[in-house]
Short mmCIF file of C-alpha atoms in Angstrom, two decimals:
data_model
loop_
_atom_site.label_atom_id
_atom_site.label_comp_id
_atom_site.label_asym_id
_atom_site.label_seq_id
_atom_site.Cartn_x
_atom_site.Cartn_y
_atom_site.Cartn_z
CA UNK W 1 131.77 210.23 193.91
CA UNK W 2 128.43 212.10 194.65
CA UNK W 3 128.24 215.77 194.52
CA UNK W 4 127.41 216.28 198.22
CA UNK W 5 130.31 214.44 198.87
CA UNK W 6 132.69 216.80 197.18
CA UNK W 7 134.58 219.68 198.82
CA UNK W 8 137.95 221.64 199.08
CA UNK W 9 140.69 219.18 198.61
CA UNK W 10 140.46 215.68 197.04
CA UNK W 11 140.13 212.28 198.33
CA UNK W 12 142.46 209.87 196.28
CA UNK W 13 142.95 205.96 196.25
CA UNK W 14 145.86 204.57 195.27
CA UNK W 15 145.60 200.75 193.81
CA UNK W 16 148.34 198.75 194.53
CA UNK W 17 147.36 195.77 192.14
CA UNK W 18 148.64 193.28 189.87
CA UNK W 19 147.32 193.56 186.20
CA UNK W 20 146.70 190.16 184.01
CA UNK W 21 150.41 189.84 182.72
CA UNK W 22 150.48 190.85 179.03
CA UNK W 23 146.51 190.28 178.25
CA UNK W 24 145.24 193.72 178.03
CA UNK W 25 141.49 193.11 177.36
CA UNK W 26 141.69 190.70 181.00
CA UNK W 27 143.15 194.45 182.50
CA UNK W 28 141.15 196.04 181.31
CA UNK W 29 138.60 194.01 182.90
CA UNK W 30 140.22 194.46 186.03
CA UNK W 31 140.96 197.99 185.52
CA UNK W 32 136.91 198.31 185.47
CA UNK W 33 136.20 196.34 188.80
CA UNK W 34 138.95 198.69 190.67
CA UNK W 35 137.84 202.19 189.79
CA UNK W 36 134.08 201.06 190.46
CA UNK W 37 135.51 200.03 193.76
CA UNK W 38 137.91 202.79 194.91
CA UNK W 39 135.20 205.56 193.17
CA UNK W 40 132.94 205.23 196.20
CA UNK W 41 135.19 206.96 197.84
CA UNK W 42 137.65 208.48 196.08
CA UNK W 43 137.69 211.44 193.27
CA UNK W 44 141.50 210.36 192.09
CA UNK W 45 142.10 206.64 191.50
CA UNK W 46 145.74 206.33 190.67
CA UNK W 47 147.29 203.31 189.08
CA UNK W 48 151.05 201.99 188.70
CA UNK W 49 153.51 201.85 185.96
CA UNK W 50 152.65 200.34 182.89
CA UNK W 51 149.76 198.90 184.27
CA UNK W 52 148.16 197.94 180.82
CA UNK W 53 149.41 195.22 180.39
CA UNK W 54 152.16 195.10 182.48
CA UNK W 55 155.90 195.91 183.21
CA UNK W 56 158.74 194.12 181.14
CA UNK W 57 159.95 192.07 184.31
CA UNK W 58 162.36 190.08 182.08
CA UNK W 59 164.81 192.79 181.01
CA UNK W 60 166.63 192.88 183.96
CA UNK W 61 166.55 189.16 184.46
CA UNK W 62 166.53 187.23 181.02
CA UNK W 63 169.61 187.92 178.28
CA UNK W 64 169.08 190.15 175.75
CA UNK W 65 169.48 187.52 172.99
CA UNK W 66 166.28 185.69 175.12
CA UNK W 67 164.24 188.85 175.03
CA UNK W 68 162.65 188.48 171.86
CA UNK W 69 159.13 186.84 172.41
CA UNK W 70 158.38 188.57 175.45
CA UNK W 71 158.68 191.95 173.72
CA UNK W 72 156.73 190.55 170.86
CA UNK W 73 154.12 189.72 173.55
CA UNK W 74 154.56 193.38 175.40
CA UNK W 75 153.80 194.77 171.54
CA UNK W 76 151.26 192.80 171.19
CA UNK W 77 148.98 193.86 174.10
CA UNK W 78 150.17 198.00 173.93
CA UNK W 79 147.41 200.01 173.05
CA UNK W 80 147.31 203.18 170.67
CA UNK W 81 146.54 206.87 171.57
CA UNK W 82 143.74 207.49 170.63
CA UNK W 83 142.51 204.35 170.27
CA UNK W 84 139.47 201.56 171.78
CA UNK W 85 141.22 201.34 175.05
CA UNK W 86 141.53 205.14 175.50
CA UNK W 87 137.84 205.87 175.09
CA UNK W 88 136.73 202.77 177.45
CA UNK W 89 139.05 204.58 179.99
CA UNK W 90 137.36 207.52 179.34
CA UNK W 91 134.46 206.33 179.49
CA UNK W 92 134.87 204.69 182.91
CA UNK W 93 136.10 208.19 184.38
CA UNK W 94 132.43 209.49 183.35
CA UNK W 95 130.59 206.46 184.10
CA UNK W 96 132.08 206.41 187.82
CA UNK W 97 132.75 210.23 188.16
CA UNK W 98 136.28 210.01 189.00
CA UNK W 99 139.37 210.96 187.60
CA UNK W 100 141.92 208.35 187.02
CA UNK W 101 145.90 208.17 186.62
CA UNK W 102 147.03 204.54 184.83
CA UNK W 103 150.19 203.73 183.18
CA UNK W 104 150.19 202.19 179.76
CA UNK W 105 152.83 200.53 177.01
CA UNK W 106 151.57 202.94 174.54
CA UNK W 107 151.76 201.61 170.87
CA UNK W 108 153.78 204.38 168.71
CA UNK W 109 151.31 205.96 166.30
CA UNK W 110 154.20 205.70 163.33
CA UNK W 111 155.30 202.18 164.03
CA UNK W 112 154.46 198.69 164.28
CA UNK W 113 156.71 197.92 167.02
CA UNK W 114 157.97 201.13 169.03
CA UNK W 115 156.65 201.46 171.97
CA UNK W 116 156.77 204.04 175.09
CA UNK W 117 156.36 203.89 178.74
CA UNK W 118 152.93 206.31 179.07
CA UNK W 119 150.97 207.66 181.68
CA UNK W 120 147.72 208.88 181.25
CA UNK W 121 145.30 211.28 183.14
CA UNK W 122 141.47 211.49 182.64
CA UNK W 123 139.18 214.01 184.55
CA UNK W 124 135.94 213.16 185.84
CA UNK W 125 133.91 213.88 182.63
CA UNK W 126 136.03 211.77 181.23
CA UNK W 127 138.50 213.68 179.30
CA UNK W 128 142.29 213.04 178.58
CA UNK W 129 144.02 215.57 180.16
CA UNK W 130 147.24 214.72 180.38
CA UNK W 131 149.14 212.02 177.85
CA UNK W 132 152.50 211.55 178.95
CA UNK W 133 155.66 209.55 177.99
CA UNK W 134 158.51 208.78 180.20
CA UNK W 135 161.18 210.92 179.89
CA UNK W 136 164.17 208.15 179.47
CA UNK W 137 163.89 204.62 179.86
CA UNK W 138 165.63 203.41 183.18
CA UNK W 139 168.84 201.22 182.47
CA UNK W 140 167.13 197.80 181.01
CA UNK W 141 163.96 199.32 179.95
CA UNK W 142 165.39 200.39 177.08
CA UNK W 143 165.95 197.82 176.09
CA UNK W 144 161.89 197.87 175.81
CA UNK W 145 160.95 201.45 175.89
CA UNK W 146 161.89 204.30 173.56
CA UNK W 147 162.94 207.76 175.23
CA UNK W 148 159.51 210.09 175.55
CA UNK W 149 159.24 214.01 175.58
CA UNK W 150 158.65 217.15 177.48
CA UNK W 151 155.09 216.95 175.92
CA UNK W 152 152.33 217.70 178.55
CA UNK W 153 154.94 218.02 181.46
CA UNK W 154 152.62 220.03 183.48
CA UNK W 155 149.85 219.43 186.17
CA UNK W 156 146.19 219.55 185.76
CA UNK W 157 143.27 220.39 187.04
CA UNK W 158 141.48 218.45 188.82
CA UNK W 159 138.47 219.36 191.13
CA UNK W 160 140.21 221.21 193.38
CA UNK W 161 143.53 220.43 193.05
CA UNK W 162 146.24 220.50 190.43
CA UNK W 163 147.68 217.34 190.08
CA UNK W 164 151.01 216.25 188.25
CA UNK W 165 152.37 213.19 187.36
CA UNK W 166 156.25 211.32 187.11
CA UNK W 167 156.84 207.55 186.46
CA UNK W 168 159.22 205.76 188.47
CA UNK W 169 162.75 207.05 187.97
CA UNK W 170 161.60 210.65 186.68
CA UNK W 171 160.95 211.08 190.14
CA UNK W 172 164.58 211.18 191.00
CA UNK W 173 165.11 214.35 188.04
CA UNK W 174 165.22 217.50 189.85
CA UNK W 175 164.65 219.69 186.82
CA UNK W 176 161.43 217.59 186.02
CA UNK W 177 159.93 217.23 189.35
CA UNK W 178 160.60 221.68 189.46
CA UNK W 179 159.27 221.33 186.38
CA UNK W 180 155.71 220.32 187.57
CA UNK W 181 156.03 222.38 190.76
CA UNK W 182 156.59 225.98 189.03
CA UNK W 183 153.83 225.24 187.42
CA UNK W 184 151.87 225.45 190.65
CA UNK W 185 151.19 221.27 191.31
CA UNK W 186 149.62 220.71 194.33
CA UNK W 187 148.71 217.09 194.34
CA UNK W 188 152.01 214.56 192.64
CA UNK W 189 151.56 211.31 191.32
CA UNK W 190 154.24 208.86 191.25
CA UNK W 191 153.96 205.69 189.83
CA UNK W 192 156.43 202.79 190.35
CA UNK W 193 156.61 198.93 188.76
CA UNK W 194 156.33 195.53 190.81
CA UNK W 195 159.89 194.98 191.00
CA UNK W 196 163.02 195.86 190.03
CA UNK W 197 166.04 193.87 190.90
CA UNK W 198 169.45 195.35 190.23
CA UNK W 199 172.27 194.17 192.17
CA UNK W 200 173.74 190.44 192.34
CA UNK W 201 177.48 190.62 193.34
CA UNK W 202 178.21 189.31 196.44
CA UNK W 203 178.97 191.55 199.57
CA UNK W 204 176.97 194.35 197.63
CA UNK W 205 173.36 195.24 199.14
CA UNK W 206 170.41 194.66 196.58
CA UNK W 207 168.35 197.76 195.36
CA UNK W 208 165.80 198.36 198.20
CA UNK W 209 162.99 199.37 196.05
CA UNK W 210 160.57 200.38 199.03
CA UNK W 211 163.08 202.43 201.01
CA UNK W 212 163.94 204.18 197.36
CA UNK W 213 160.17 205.00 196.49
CA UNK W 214 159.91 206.38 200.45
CA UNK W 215 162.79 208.92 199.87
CA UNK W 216 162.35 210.23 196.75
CA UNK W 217 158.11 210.68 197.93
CA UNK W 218 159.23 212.34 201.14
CA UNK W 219 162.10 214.80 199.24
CA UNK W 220 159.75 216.04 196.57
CA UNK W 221 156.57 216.61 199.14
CA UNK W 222 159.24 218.66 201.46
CA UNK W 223 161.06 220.26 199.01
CA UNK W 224 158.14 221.05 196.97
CA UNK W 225 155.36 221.17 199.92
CA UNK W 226 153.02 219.00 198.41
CA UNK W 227 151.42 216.06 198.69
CA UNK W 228 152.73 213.20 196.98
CA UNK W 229 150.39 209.85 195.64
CA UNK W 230 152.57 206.88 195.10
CA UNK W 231 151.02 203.98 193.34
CA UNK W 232 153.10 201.04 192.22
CA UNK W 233 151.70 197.68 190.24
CA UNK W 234 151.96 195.01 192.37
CA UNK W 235 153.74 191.25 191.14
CA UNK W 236 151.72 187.98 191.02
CA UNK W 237 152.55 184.63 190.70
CA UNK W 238 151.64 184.10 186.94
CA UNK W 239 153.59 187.20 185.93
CA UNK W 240 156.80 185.71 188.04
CA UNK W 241 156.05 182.11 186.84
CA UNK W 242 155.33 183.66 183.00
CA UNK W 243 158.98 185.40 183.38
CA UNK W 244 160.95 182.77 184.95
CA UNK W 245 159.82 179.53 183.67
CA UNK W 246 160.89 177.47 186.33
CA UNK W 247 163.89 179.33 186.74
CA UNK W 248 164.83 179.92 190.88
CA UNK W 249 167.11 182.26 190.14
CA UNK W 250 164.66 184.55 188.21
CA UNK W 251 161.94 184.14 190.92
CA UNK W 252 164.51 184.85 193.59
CA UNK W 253 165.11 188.58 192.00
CA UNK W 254 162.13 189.27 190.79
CA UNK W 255 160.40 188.22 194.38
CA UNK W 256 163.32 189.86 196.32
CA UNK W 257 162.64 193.75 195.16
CA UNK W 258 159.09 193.80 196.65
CA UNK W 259 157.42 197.56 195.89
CA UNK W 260 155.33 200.03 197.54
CA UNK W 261 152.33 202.50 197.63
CA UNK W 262 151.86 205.11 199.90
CA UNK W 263 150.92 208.49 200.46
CA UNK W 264 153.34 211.42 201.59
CA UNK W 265 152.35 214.37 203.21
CA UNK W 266 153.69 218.32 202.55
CA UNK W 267 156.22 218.06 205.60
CA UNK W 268 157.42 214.56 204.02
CA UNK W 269 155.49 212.17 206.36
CA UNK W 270 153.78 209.42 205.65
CA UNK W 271 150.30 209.62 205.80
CA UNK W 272 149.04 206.24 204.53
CA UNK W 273 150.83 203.10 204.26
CA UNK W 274 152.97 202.17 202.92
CA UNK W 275 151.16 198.79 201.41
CA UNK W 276 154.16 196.57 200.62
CA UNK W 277 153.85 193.70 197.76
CA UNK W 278 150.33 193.39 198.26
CA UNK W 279 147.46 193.99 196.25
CA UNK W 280 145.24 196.74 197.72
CA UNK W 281 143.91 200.28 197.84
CA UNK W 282 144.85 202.70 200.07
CA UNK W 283 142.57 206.07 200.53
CA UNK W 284 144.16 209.63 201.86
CA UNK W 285 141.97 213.24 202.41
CA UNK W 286 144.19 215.75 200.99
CA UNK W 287 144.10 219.00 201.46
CA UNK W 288 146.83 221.58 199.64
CA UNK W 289 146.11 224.29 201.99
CA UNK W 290 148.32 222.22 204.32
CA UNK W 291 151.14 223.30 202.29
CA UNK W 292 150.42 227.50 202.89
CA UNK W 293 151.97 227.84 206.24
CA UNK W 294 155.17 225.26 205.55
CA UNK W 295 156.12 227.88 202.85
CA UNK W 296 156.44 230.38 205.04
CA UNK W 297 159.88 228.67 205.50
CA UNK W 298 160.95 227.61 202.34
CA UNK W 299 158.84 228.17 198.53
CA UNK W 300 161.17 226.97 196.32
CA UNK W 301 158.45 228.33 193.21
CA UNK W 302 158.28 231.65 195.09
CA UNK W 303 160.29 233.66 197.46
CA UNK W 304 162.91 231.24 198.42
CA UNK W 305 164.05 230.85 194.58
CA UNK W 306 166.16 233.77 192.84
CA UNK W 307 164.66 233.70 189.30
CA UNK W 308 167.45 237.02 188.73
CA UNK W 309 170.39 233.96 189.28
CA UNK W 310 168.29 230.62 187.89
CA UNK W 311 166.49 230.53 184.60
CA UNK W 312 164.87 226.69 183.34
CA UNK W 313 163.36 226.16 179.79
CA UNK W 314 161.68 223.16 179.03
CA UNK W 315 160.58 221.94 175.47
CA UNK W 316 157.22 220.71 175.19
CA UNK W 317 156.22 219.94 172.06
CA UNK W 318 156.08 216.71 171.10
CA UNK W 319 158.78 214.11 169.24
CA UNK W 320 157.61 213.58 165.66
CA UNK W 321 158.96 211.16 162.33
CA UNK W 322 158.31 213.63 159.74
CA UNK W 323 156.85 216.83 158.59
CA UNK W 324 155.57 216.69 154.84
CA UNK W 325 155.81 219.99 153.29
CA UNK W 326 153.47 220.01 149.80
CA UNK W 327 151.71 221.94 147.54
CA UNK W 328 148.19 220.56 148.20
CA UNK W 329 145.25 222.25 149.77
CA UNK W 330 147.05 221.43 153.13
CA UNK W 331 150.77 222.01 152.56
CA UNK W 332 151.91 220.84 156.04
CA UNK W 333 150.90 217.75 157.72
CA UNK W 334 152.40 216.09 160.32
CA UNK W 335 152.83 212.96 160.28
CA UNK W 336 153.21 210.40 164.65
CA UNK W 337 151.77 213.48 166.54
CA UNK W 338 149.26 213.54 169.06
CA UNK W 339 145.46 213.28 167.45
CA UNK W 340 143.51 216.91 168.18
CA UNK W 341 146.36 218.61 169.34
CA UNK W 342 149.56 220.19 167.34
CA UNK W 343 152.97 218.89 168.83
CA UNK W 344 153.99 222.25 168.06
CA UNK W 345 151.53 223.55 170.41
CA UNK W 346 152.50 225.34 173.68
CA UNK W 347 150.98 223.54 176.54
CA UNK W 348 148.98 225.76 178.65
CA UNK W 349 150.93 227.13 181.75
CA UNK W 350 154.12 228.85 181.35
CA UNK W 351 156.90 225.99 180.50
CA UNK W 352 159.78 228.42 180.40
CA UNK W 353 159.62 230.91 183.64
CA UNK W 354 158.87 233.80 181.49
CA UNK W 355 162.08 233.35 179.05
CA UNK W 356 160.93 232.35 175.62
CA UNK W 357 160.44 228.56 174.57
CA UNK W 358 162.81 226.95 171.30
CA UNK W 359 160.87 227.08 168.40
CA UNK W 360 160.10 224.05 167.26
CA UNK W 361 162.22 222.24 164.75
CA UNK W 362 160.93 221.65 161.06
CA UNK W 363 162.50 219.15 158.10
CA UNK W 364 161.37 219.85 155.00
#
C-alpha cells in the first residue's frame, strides 16, 4: 500500500483460500499471487492455519495405524525457521509493502521429523516479528503436531496498530487470549483450518465449526474491546479427494464442517462476512480508537481488573533439546533455539504484570 494511502488505523484482508495440498513450493506460488492481490488495498494480509502446505485433514478421519504416509508427506513439505521459505516471505512483505500473518508446519530445527503448528508475522519492511507455535495441539493434531511455547506470546507493532495472534483452539484459552490483551493488542488475529469434523454418533449434533469460530471472535473482541481478524484456509477438492481416496465417508466429514472468515468488531459484531467454504478475501477499515469509549464500561487490562486480587505469569522463553556447557572459547551454546534471538530472552513487553518471570531452566 502507497504512503498517501496510509493513516490512523489499518486496513486488513483476510484470505480465505485453499493452499496446493502438501506441495509447498505450488503455495508458495499461490501465497505470492494473493498478497500482490489483497496489498492494493490492504496493509495486513492475514492467512489461515497451517497454510504452508496445508492442514493434516486425515487425523481425524483416517486410523492412526493409516496415518503414516500422509505425515511423511506433511514432513516433507514443512519448512525451517529460518530458512528459504522464510526470507521469500519476507521478501514479499517488502516487495508489496504489507505486513502479512500465514500459518506454517514449521520443521523442528533439532529434528528430522518433529514438527509444530506455527504462525508467523512479518512487518512491512519485511521483518519477522513474531514466530509463534501453537500452544497444544487440538485432540487429533497431535497426533501430527508437537506442543509449542509461550515464546513471542505478545502483539506487535504494526503501523498503527498492535496486532496479536492465536491459532484455532488457543482462541478458546482465556489466560492466553488476556495474555495478548494486557499487553495492550489492539488488532487479534485468529486463524482457523478448512475443516474439522468431530462428532459421528447418532442423535448427537456435529461440531458446527462456523458458529464456533463466530463465538469465540465475538467473546474476545467484547471482552477484550478489540477488533478481531479471523482467517481460516479454505478445503478443495484435491485436498478432500488426496485424503479420502474414494472414500464417501471421509468426504462426507471432511465436506460437512465447512469454515469461516470474518471480521469482528470491539462491541462483538460482525463487520465483514462471514465468507463460508469459499475461497476469497474479505477487506475491513479498522480503527482501535473504536474501542476508547466501550471501556468506559468494562477494561478488563485496566480499571475493571483488580491486579491487588489476580496476578498471571507467563513463561516466554522458548522450549529447547539441550544446553552444552564446555570449556571452549564459548562455554554455553544452545543447541533447537530460535536463530538471532536467545530463548532465554525476555520478550519485549511485560509478560508477567509486574511480578517477576521463572528463570529459565538450565541442564548441564
Amino acid at each position: 500500500m502507497s504512503q498517501e494511502r496510509r493513516r490512523k488505523g489499518i486496513t486488513v484482508a483476510a484470505v480465505q483460500a485453499a493452499p496446493v495440498f502438501l506441495d509447498v513450493e505450488k503455495t508458495m506460488d499461490k501465497v505470492e499471487e494473493l498478497v500482490a492481490e489483497a496489498s492494493r488495498r490492504a496493509d495486513l494480509v492475514v492467512f489461515g492455519e497451517s497454510f504452508v502446505a496445508g492442514y493434516p485433514l486425515w487425523g481425524g478421519v483416517i486410523p492412526a495405524i493409516r496415518q503414516h504416509t500422509f505425515y511423511e508427506e506433511l514432513v516433507a513439505s514443512s519448512i525451517t525457521v529460518p530458512g528459504p521459505h522464510v526470507d521469500r516471505l519476507s521478501a514479499l512483505a517488502e516487495r508489496f509493502d504489507a505486513s502479512i500473518s500465514i500459518g506454517i508446519n514449521e520443521l523442528a530445527p533439532n529434528s528430522t521429523a518433529q514438527v509444530f503448528n506455527a504462525n508467523l508475522v512479518f512487518d512491512r519492511r519485511g521483518r519477522l516479528v513474531n514466530h509463534r507455535r501453537k500452544l497444544v495441539a487440538t485432540w487429533y493434531e497431535r497426533l501430527t503436531w508437537s506442543h509449542g511455547d509461550g515464546y513471542d506470546l505478545q502483539p506487535v507493532q504494526l503501523d498503527d496498530c498492535m496486532v496479536g495472534v492465536l491459532i484455532c483452539g488457543e482462541n478458546t484459552n482465556t489466560l492466553a487470549r488476556y495474555t495478548l490483551l494486557a499487553q495492550g493488542e489492539q488488532i487479534h488475529v485468529a486463524s482457523y483450518p478448512p475443516a474439522w469434523p468431530f462428532e459421528q454418533r447418532k442423535g448427537k449434533p456435529e461440531y458446527d465449526l462456523v458458529d464456533s469460530i463466530r463465538l469465540r471472535a465475538a467473546a474476545h473482541s467484547f471482552e477484550g474491546k478489540v477488533f478481531t481478524v479471523v482467517a481460516a484456509t479454505a478445503l478443495d477438492a484435491a485436498a478432500v479427494e488426496h485424503v479420502a481416496q474414494g472414500d464417501e465417508d471421509i468426504v462426507r466429514n471432511l465436506t460437512g464442517t465447512p469454515t469461516a472468515t470474518l471480521v469482528v468488531g470491539p462491541r462483538g459484531d460482525i463487520v465483514a462476512g462471514p465468507l463460508v467454504g469459499e475461497e476469497g478475501i474479505l477487506y475491513a477499515d479498522l480503527d482501535p480508537g473504536e474501542s476508547v469509549s466501550l471501556k468506559l464500561a468494562h477494561d478488563i487490562v485496566g480499571t475493571y481488573n483488580r491486579f491487588d486480587v489476580f496476578r498471571l505469569t507467563v513463561n516466554g522463553t522458548r522450549h529447547i533439546p539441550v544446553t552444552l556447557v564446555g570449556d571452549g572459547p564459548t562455554s554455553t551454546q544452545v543447541v533447537g533455539g530460535p536463530s538471532g534471538r536467545s530463548p532465554f530472552a525476555e520478550p519485549s513487553g511485560s509478560m508477567t504484570g509486574g511480578f517477576p518471570a521463572p528463570a529459565p531452566l538450565e541442564c548441564p
